[in-house]
Short mmCIF file of C-alpha atoms in Angstrom, two decimals:
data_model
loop_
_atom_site.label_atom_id
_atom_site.label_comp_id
_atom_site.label_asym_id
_atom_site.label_seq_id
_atom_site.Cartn_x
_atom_site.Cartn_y
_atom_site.Cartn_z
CA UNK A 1 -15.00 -17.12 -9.09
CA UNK A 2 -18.35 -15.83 -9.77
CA UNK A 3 -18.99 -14.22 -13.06
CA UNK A 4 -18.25 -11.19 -14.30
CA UNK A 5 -18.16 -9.13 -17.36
CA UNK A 6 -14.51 -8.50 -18.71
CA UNK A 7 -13.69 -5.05 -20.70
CA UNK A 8 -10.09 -3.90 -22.26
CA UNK A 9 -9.80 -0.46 -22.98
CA UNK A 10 -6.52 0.79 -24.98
CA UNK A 11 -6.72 4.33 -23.12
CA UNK A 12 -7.14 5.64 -19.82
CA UNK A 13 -9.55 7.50 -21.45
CA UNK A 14 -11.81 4.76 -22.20
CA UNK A 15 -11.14 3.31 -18.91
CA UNK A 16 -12.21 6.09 -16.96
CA UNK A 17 -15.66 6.29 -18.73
CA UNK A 18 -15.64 2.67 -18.09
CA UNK A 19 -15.16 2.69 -13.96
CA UNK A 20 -17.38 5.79 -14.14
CA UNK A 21 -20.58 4.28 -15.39
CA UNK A 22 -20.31 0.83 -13.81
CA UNK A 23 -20.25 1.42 -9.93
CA UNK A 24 -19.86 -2.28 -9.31
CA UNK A 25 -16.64 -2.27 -11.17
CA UNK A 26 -13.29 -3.26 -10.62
CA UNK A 27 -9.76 -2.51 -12.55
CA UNK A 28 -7.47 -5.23 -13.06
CA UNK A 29 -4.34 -4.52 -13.28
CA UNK A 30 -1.44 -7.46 -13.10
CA UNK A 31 -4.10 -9.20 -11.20
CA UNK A 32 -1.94 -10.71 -8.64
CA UNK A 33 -3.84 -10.07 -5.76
CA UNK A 34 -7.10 -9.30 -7.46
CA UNK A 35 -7.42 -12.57 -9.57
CA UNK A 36 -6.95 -14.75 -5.87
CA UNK A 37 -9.32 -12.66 -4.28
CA UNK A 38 -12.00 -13.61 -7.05
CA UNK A 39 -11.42 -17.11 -6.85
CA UNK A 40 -11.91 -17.13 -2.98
CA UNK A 41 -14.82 -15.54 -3.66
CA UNK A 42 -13.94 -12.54 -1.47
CA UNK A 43 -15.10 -10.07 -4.58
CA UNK A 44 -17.30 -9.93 -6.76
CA UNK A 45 -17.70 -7.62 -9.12
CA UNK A 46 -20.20 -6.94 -12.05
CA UNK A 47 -17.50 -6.13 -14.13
CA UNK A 48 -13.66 -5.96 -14.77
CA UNK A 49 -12.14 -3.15 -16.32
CA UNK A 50 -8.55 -4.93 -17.75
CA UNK A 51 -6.18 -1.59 -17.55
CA UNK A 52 -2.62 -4.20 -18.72
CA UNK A 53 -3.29 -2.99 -22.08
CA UNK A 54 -3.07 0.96 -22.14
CA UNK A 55 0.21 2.26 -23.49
CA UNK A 56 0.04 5.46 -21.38
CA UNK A 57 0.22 3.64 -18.07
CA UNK A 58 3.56 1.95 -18.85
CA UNK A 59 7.38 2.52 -18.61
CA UNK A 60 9.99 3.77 -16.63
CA UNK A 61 11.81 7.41 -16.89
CA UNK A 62 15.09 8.34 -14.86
CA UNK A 63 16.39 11.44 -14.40
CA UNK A 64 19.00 12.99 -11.93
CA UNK A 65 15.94 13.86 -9.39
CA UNK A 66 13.72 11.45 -9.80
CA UNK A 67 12.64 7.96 -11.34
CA UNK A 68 8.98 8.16 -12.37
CA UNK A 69 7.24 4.76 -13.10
CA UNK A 70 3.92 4.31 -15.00
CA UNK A 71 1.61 2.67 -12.71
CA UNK A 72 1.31 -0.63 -15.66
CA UNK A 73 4.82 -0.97 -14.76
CA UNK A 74 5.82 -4.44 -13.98
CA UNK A 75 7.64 -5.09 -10.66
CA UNK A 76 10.44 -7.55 -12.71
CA UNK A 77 10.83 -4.53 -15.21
CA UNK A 78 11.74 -1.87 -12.47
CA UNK A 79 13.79 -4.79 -10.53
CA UNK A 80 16.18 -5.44 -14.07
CA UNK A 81 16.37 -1.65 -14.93
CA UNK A 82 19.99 -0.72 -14.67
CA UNK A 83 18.97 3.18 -14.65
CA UNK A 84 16.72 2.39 -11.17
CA UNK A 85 19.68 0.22 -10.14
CA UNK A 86 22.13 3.03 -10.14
CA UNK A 87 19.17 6.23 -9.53
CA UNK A 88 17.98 4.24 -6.42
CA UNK A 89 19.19 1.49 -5.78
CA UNK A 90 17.23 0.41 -2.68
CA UNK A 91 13.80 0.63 -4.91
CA UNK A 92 14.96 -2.00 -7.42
CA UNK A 93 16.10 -3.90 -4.71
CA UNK A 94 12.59 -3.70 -3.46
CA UNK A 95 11.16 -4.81 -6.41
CA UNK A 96 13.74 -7.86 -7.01
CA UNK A 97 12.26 -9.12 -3.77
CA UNK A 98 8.57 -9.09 -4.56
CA UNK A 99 6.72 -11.97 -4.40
CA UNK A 100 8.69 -14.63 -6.80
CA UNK A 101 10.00 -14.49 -10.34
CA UNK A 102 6.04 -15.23 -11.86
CA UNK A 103 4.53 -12.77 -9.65
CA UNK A 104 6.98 -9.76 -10.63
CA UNK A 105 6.38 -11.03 -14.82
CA UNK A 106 2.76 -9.77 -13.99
CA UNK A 107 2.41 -7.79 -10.57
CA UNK A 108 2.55 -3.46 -11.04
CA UNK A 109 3.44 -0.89 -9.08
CA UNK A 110 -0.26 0.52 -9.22
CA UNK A 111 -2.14 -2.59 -8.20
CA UNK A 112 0.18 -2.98 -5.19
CA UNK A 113 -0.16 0.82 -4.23
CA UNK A 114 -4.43 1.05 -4.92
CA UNK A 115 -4.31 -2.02 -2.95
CA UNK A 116 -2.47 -0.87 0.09
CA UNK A 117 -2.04 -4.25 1.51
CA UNK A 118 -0.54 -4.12 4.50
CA UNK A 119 2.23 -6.95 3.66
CA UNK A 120 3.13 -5.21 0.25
CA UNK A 121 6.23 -4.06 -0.33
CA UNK A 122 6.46 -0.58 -2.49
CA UNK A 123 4.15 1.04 0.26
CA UNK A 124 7.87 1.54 1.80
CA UNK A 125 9.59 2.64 -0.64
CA UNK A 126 6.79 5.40 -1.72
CA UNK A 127 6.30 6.55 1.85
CA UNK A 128 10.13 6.23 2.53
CA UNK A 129 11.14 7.96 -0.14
CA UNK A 130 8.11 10.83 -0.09
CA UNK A 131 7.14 9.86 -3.14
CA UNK A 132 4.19 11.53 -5.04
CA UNK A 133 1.36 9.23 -6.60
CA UNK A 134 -0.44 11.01 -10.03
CA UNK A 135 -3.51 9.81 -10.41
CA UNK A 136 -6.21 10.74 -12.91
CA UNK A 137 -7.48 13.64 -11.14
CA UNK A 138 -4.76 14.77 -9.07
CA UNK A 139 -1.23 14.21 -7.20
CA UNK A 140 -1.57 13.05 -3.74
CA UNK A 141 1.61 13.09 -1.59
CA UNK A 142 2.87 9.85 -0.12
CA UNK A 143 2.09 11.23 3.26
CA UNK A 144 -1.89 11.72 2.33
CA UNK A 145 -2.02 8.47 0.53
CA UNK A 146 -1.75 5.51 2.63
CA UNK A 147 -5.10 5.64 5.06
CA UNK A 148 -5.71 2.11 6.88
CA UNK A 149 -5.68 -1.43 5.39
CA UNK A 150 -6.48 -1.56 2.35
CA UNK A 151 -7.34 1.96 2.32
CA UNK A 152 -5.71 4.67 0.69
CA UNK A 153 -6.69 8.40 -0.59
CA UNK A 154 -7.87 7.10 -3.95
CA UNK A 155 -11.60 7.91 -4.82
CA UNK A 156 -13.71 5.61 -6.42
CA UNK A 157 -13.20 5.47 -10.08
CA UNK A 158 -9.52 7.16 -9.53
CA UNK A 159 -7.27 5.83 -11.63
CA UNK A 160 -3.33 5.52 -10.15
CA UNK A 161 -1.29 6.89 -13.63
CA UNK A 162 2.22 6.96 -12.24
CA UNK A 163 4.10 7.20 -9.13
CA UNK A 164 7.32 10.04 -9.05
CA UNK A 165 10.14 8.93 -7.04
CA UNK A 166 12.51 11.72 -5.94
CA UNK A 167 16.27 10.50 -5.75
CA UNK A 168 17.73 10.14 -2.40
CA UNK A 169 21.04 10.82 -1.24
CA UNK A 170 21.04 7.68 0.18
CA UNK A 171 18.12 4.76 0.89
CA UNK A 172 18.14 1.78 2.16
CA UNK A 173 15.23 -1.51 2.58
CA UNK A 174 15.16 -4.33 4.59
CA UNK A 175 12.33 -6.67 5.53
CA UNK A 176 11.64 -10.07 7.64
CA UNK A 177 9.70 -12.03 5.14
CA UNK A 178 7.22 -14.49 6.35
CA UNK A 179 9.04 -17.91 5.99
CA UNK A 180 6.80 -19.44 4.30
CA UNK A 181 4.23 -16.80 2.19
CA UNK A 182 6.97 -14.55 1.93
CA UNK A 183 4.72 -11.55 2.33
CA UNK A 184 6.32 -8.96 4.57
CA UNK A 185 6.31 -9.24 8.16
CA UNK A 186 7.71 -6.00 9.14
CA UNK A 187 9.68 -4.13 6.43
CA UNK A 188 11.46 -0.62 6.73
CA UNK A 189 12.52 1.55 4.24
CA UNK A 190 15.09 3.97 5.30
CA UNK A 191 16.21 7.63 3.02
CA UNK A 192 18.18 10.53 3.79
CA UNK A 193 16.24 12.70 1.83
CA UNK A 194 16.74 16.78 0.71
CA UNK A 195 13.59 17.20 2.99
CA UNK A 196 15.74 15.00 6.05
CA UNK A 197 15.16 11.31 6.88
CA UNK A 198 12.61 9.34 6.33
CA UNK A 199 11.70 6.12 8.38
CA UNK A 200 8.84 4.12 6.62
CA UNK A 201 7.46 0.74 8.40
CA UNK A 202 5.32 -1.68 5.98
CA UNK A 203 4.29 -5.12 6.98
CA UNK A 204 3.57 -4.39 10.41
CA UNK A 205 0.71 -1.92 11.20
CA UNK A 206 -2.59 -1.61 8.89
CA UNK A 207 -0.88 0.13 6.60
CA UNK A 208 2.86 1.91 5.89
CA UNK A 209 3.48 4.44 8.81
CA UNK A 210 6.53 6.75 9.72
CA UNK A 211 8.65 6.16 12.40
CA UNK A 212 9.25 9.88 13.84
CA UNK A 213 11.59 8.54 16.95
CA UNK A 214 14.05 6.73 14.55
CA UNK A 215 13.82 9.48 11.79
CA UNK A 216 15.31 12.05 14.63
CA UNK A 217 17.69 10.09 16.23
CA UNK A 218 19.25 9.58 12.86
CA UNK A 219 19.28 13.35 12.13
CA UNK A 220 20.87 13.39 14.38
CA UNK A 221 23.63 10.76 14.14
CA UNK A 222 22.78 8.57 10.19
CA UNK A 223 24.15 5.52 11.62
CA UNK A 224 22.43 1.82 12.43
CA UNK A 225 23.48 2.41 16.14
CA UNK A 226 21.29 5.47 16.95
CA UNK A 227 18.18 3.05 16.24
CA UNK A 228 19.94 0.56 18.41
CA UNK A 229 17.89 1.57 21.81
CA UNK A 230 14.81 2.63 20.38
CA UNK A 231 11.57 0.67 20.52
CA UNK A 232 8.75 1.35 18.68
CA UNK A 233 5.21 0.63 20.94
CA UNK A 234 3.43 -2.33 20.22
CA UNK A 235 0.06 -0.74 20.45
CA UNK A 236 -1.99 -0.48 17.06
CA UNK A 237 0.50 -2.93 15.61
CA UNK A 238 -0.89 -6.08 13.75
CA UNK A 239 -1.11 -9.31 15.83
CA UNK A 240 -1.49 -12.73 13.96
CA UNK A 241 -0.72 -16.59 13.59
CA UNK A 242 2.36 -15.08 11.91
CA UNK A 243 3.48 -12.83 14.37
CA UNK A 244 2.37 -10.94 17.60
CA UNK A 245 2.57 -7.33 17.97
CA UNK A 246 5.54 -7.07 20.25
CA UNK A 247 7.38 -9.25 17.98
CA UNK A 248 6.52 -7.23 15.33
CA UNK A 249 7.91 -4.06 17.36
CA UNK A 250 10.95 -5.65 17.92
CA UNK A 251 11.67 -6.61 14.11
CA UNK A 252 11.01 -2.92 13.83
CA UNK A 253 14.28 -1.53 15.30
CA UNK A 254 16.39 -4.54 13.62
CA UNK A 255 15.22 -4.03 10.54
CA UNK A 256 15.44 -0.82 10.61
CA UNK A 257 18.97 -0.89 12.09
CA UNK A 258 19.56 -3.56 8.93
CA UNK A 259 18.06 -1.10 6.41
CA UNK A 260 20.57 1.76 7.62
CA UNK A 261 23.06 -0.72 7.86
CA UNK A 262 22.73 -1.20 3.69
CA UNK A 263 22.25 2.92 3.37
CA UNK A 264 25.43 3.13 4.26
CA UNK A 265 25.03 4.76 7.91
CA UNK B 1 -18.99 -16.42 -23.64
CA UNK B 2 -16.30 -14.35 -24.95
CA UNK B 3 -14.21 -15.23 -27.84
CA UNK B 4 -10.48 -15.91 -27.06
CA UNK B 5 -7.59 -15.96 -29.33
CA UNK B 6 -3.78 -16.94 -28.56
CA UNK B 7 -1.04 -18.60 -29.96
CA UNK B 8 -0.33 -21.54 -28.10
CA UNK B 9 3.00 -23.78 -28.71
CA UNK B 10 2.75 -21.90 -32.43
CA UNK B 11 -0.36 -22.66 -32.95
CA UNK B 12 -3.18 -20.32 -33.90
CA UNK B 13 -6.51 -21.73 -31.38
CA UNK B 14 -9.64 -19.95 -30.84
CA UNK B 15 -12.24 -20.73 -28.21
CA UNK B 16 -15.52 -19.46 -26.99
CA UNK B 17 -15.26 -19.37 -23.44
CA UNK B 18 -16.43 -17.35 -19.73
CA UNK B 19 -14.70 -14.80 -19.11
CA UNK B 20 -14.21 -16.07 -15.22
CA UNK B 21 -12.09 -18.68 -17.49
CA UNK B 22 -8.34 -18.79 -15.97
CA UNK B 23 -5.31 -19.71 -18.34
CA UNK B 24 -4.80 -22.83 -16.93
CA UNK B 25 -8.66 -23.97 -17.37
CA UNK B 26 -8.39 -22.64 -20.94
CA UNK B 27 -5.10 -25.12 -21.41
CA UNK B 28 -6.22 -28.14 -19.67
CA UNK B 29 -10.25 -28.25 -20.18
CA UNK B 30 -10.85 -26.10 -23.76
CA UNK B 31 -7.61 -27.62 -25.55
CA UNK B 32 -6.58 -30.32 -23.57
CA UNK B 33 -3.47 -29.50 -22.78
CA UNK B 34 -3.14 -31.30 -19.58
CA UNK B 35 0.68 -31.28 -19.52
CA UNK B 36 0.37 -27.77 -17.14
CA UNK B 37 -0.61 -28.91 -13.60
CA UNK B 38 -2.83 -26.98 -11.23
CA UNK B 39 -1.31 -27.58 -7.82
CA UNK B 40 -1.93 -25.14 -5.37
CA UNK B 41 -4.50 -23.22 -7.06
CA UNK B 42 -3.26 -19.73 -5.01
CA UNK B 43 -0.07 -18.30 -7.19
CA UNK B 44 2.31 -20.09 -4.52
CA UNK B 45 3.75 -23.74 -5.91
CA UNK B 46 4.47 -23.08 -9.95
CA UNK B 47 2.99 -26.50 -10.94
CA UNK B 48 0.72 -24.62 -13.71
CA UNK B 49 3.80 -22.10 -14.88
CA UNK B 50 3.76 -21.42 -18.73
CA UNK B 51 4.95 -18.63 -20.74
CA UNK B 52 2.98 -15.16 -21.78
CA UNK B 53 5.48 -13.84 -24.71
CA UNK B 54 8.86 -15.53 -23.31
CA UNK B 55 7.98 -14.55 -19.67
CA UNK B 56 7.21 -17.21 -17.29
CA UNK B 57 3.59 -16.80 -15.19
CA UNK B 58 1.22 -18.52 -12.98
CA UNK B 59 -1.45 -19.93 -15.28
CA UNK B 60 -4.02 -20.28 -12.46
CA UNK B 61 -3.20 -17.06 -11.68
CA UNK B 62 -4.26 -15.20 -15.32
CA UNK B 63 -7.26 -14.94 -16.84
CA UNK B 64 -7.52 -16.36 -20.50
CA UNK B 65 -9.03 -12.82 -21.73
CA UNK B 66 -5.78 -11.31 -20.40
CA UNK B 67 -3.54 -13.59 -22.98
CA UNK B 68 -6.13 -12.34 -26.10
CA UNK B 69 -3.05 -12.04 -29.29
CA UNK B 70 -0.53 -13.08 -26.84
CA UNK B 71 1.92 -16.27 -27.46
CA UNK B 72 1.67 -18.79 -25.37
CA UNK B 73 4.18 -22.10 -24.51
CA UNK B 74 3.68 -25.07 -22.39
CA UNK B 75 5.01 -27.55 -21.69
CA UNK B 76 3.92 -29.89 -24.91
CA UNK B 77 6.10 -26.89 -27.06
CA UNK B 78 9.54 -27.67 -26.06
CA UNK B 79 10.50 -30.30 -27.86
CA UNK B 80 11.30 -30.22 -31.52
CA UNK B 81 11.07 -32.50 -33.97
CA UNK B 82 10.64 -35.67 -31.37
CA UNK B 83 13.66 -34.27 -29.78
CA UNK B 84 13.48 -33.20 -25.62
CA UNK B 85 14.68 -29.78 -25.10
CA UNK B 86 17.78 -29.67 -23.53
CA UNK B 87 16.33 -28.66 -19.86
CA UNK B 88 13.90 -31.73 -20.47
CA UNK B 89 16.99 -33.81 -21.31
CA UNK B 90 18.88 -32.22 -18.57
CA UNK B 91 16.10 -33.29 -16.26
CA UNK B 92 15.99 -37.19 -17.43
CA UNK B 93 19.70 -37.23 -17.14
CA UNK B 94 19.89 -35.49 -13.72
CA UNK B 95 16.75 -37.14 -12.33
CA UNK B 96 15.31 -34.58 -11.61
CA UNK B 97 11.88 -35.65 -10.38
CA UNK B 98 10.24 -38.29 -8.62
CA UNK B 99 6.86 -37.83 -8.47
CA UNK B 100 6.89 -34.96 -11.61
CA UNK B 101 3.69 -33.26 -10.25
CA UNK B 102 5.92 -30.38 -10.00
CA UNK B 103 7.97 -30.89 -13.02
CA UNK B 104 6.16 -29.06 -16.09
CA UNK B 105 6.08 -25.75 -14.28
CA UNK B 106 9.59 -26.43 -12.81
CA UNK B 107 11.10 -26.75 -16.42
CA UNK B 108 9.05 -23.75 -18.07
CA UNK B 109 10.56 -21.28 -14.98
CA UNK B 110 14.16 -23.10 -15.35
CA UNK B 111 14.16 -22.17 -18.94
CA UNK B 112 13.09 -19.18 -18.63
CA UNK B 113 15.62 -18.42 -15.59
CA UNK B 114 18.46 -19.89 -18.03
CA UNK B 115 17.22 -17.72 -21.25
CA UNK B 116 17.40 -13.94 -18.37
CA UNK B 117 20.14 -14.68 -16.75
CA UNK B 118 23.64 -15.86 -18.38
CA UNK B 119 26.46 -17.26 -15.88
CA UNK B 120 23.78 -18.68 -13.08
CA UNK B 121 24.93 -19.68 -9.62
CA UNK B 122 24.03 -22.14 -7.86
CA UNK B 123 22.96 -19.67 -5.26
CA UNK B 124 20.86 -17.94 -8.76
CA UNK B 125 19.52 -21.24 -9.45
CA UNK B 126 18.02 -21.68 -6.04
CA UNK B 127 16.89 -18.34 -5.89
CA UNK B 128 15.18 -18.26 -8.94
CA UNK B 129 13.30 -21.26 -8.09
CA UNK B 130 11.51 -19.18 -5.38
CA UNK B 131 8.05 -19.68 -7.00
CA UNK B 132 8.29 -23.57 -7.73
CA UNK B 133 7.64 -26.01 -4.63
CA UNK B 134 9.03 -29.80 -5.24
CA UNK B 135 7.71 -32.05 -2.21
CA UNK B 136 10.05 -34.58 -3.15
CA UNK B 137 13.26 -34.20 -4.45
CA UNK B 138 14.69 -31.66 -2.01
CA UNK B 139 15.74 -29.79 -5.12
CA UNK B 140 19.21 -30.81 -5.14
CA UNK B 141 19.06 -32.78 -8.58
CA UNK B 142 16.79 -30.16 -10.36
CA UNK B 143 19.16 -27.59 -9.28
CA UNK B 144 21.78 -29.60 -10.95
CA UNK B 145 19.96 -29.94 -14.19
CA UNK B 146 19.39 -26.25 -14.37
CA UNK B 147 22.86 -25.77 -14.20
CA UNK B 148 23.75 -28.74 -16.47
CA UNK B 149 20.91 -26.85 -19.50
CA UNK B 150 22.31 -23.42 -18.41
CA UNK B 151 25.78 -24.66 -20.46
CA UNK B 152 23.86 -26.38 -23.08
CA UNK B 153 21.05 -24.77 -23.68
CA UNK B 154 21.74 -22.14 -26.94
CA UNK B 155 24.26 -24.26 -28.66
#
């Protein structure tokens, strides 16, 4: 790691004057992908702004619309919560499968999102769900957020404060973990939503998309065999050691067949 | 240099250090705690895991500055009064280990796994050993420890 300066504000307050008046800044949240990029030397910033300690940014709240998480949220806290469990059940099953039991004691919901890593998980669920990110300047709709990898719609100095979850009538999530990393592969996130069905893909383009040919055919027909002859193109998809594009593709329509599968449909 | 304050194995310790300075550096080089093993160095095999206030973490994987006030247990805190704690003894009995590389972390998630989750599974125990690698035993007899402490562990 090169050096840095380390500051820990106890408000957003003092954070946001903080990552306003040092451009070469960084926030650290849980620090699970930050603290790995610092020791590869990928990063380096003048200064880290330690946001695990403010209050405000923490804790979950359930109601019979939606289940709102503060972005400090741990993922292991909204995996054991038995109100997300029963709201949405499909987002704490997300959660449970993050990373491993270390990596959920420290990993947040924020981080993950202001990240927009292409093999993270809750890009899914927030784009599958049509979730709706606050920040500290704004809301930004899960269809605006998610731009390109590791890109999203947050400006620089924005601070994620909590993400709003609306509850589904039904959701499902699925993904083909890398065998060995565990990071996802190609995940889909399936909702039947009051705004109609949702189809979110993570793990296998630069960032989250929507599938629009699987979220009509099951308008049309909620049920894992509608997806059954649909193919999503291979083009723009990522291509790795890990996978190629057309595999990708293919894990598309079975997990996505999977993930409707566990909705119910 | 930044000063850093935690409680480690119920000990007050205080130490000037960098704030590039991880957990696990903190442990091993500023108190000597060498019982917490850095193995992978990349959040993936569990050799360094230790406990931030009763929740097992990656110790190569946290910054020191992050654990300022926090309580922190390795390895060298389980046993009491000269006596193993019972997931150590469970591991002795079971032999659990061969090489032991991967042992400190494995026993600081296993008890933590026991403490969250009453009534494991085998299928639990294997599961929640997702963030520990062991290149030699194939598992089978730390699994079987972890389910021998899960019944003793408590009493």
């Amino acid at each position: 790691m090169y050096a840095f300066n380390y500051h820990k504000p106890k408000t957003l307050a003092e954070a946001q004057a903080l990552i306003g008046k040092l451009p070469e800044g960084k926030l650290l949240a849980g620090g699970h992908t930050l603290i790995p990029t610092l020791k590869q030397r990928l990063a380096q910033p003048s200064d880290l702004i330690d946001i695990g300690g403010i209050a405000e940014l923490k804790g979950l709240t359930v109601t019979a619309s939606a289940v709102t998480i503060g972005a400090g949220t741990r993922h292991d806290e909204v995996a054991r919560s038995a109100e997300v469990k029963k709201a949405i059940p499909a987002l704490a099953l997300l959660a449970s499968g993050i990373g491993d039991r270390q990596v959920r004691a420290r990993g947040t919901i924020g981080g993950s999102l202001a990240n927009s890593d292409p093999a993270a998980d809750y890009p899914g669920a927030v784009l599958g769900l049509g979730a709706t990110v606050h920040t500290t300047k704004r809301t930004i709709k899960a269809d605006d957020f998610f731009k390109g990898m590791f890109e999203t719609a947050l400006d620089e100095g924005e601070i994620i404060t909590k993400v709003e979850f609306p509850v589904p009538k039904r959701a499902g999530y699925m993904k083909f973990a890398n065998p060995a990393s565990r990071y996802v592969m190609v995940g889909s996130f399936v909702a039947e939503t009051a705004g109609g069905i949702r189809v979110a893909i993570n793990g296998a383009g630069p960032c989250a998309f929507r599938w629009a040919e699987a979220e009509k055919a099951l308008a049309a027909k909620f049920a894992a065999a509608s997806v059954e002859g649909l193919k999503h193109k291979a083009d723009g998809l990522n291509s790795d050691i890990h996978a190629s594009a057309e595999y990708r593709a293919h894990l598309i329509t079975v997990m996505t067949k999977r993930a409707v599968a566990q909705a119910g449909g | 240099m930044a000063t850093v304050s935690i409680t480690v194995n119920g000990n007050k310790v205080s130490r000037d250090v960098e704030p590039r300075t991880l957990l696990v550096q903190y442990l091993r080089e500023h108190l000597g705690l060498t019982g917490t093993h850095v193995g992978c160095d990349t959040s993936q095999c569990g050799a360094c895991v230790v406990h931030i206030d009763g929740a097992s973490v990656k110790s190569c994987t946290t910054l020191a500055m992050q654990c300022e006030g926090a309580s922190v247990t390795t390895i060298e805190g389980l046993a009491k009064d000269g006596k193993l704690h019972p997931m150590q003894e469970a591991f002795r009995e079971h032999h659990a280990l061969q090489c032991g590389f991967c042992t400190p972390g494995m026993i600081m998630s296993a008890v933590d796994l026991v403490e969250k989750n009453p009534g494991l599974t085998e299928d639990d125990i294997r599961h929640g050993l997702e963030g520990n690698l062991c290149r030699c035993t194939g598992y089978h007899n730390i699994v079987k420890a972890i389910a021998a402490a899960s019944k003793t562990m408590g009493r």
